[in-house]
Coordinates of C-alpha atoms in Angstrom, one line a residue:
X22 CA 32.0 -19.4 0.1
X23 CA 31.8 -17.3 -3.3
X24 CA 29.0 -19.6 -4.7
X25 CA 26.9 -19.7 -1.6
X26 CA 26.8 -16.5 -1.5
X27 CA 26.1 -16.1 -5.3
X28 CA 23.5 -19.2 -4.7
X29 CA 21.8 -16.6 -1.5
X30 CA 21.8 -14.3 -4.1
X31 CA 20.2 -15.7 -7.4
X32 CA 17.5 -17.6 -4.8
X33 CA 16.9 -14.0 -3.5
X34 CA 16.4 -12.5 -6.6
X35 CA 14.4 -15.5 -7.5
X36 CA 12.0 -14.6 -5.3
X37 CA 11.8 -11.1 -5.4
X38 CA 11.4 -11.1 -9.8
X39 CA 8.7 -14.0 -8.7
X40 CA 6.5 -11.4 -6.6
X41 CA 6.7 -8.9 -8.9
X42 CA 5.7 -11.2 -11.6
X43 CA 3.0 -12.3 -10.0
X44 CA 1.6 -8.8 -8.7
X45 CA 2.2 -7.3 -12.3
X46 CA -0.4 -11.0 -13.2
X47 CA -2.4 -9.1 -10.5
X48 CA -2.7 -6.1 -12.6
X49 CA -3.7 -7.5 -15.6
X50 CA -6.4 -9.7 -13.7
X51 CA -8.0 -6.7 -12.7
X52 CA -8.4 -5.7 -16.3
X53 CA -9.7 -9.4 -17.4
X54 CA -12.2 -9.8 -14.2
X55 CA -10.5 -12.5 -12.7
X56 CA -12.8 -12.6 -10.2
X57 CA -15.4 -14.4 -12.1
X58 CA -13.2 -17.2 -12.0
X59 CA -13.0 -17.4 -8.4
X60 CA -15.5 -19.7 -7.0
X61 CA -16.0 -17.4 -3.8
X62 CA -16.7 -14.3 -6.0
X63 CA -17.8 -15.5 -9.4
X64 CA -21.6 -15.1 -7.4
X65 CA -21.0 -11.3 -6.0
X66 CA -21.9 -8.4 -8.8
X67 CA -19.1 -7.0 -11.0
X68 CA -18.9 -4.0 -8.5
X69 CA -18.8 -6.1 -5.4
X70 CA -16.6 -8.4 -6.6
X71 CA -13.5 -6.4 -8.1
X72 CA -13.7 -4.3 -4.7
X73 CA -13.6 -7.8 -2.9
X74 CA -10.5 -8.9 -5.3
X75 CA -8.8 -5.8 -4.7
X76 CA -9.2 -5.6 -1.0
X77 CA -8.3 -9.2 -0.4
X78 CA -4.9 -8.7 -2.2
X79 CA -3.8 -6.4 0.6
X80 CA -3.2 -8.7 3.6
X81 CA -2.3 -10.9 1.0
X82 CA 0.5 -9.2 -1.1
X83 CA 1.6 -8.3 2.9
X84 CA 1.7 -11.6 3.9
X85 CA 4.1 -12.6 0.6
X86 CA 6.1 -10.2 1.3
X87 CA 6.4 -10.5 5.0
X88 CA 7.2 -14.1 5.0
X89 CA 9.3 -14.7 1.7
X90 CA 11.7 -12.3 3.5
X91 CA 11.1 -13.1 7.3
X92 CA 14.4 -12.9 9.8
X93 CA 13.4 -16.7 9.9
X94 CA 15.7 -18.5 7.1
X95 CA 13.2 -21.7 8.0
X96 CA 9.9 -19.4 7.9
X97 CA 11.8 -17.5 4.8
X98 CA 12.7 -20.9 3.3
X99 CA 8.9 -22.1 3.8
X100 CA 7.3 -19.5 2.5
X101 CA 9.8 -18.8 -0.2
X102 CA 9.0 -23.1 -1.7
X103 CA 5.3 -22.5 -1.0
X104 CA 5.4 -19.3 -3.0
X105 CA 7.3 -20.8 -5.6
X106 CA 4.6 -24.3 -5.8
X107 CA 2.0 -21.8 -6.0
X108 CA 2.7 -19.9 -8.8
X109 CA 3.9 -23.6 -10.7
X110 CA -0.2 -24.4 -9.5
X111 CA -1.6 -21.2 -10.2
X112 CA -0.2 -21.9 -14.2
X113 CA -2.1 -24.8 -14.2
X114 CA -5.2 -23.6 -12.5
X115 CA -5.1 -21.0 -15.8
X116 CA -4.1 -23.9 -18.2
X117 CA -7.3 -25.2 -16.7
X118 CA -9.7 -22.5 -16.8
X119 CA -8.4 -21.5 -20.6
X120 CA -11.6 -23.0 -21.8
X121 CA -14.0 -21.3 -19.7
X122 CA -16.3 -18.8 -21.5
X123 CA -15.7 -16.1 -17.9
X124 CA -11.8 -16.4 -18.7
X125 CA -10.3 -13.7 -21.0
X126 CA -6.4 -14.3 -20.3
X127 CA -5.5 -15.1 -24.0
X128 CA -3.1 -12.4 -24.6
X129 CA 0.7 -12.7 -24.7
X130 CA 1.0 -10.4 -21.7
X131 CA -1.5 -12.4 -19.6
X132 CA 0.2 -15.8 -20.4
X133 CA 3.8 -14.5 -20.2
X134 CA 3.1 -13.1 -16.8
X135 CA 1.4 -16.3 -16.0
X136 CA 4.1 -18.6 -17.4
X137 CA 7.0 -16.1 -16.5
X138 CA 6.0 -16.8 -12.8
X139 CA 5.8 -20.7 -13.2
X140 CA 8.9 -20.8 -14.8
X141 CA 10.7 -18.4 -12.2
X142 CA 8.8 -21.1 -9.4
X143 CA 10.3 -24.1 -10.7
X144 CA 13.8 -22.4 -11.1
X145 CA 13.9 -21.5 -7.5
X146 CA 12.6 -25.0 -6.7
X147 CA 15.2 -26.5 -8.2
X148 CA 18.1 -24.2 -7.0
X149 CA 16.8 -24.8 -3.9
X150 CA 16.6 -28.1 -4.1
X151 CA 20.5 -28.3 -5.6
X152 CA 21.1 -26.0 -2.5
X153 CA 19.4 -28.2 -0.3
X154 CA 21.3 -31.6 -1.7
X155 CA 25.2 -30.3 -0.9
X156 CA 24.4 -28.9 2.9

């Protein structure tokens, strides 16, 4: 019973130092354009895109939110292992996009924040996973 609940617990926690990883990585993409990497707004203007970037975050950072800590456990457990893949993807999608002249994440901070939140991803995955194995 005592490491269930620690299990909850460390997956909860999991999760919640994932989003705020990951919404810190937003920060710091607002300050390196990440919007010129993104296929959909790479064409708009400077102007036009970081207000698209921005705005675009809100329903998303609600939706994370929402859903990695739904009354659902299935719809949290879903969203929780999607969010978790994501931010394993996202670090390669970075990896990736290094070499490309529009991308400026070079700096410690930008690829600790991007790294951090991979690394946190594939912890939960496998705690979950371990979880998942016993029950």
């Amino acid at each position: 019973m005592q490491l269930e609940r620690f299990q909850m617990n460390a997956s909860k926690v999991l999760v919640q130092l994932m989003l705020a990883v990951m919404f810190t990585h937003e920060l710091d993409a607002m300050t390196q354009s990440e919007w010129r990497l993104l296929y959909v707004l790479r064409s708009l203007s400077d102007e036009q895109g970081r207000w698209w970037f921005t705005a675009l975050h809100i329903p998303l950072f609600w939706a994370l939110i929402m859903l990695t800590h739904h009354r659902s456990e299935l719809v949290q457990s879903m969203s929780r292992s999607g969010f978790a893949v994501f931010c394993i993807i996202h670090a390669l999608l970075h990896w990736r996009l290094a070499s490309d002249p529009l991308s400026t994440f070079s700096s410690p901070l930008s690829w600790g924040l991007i790294l951090a939140a991979a690394g946190l991803g594939a912890a939960y995955l496998c705690m979950h996973l371990r979880v998942s194995r016993r029950t």
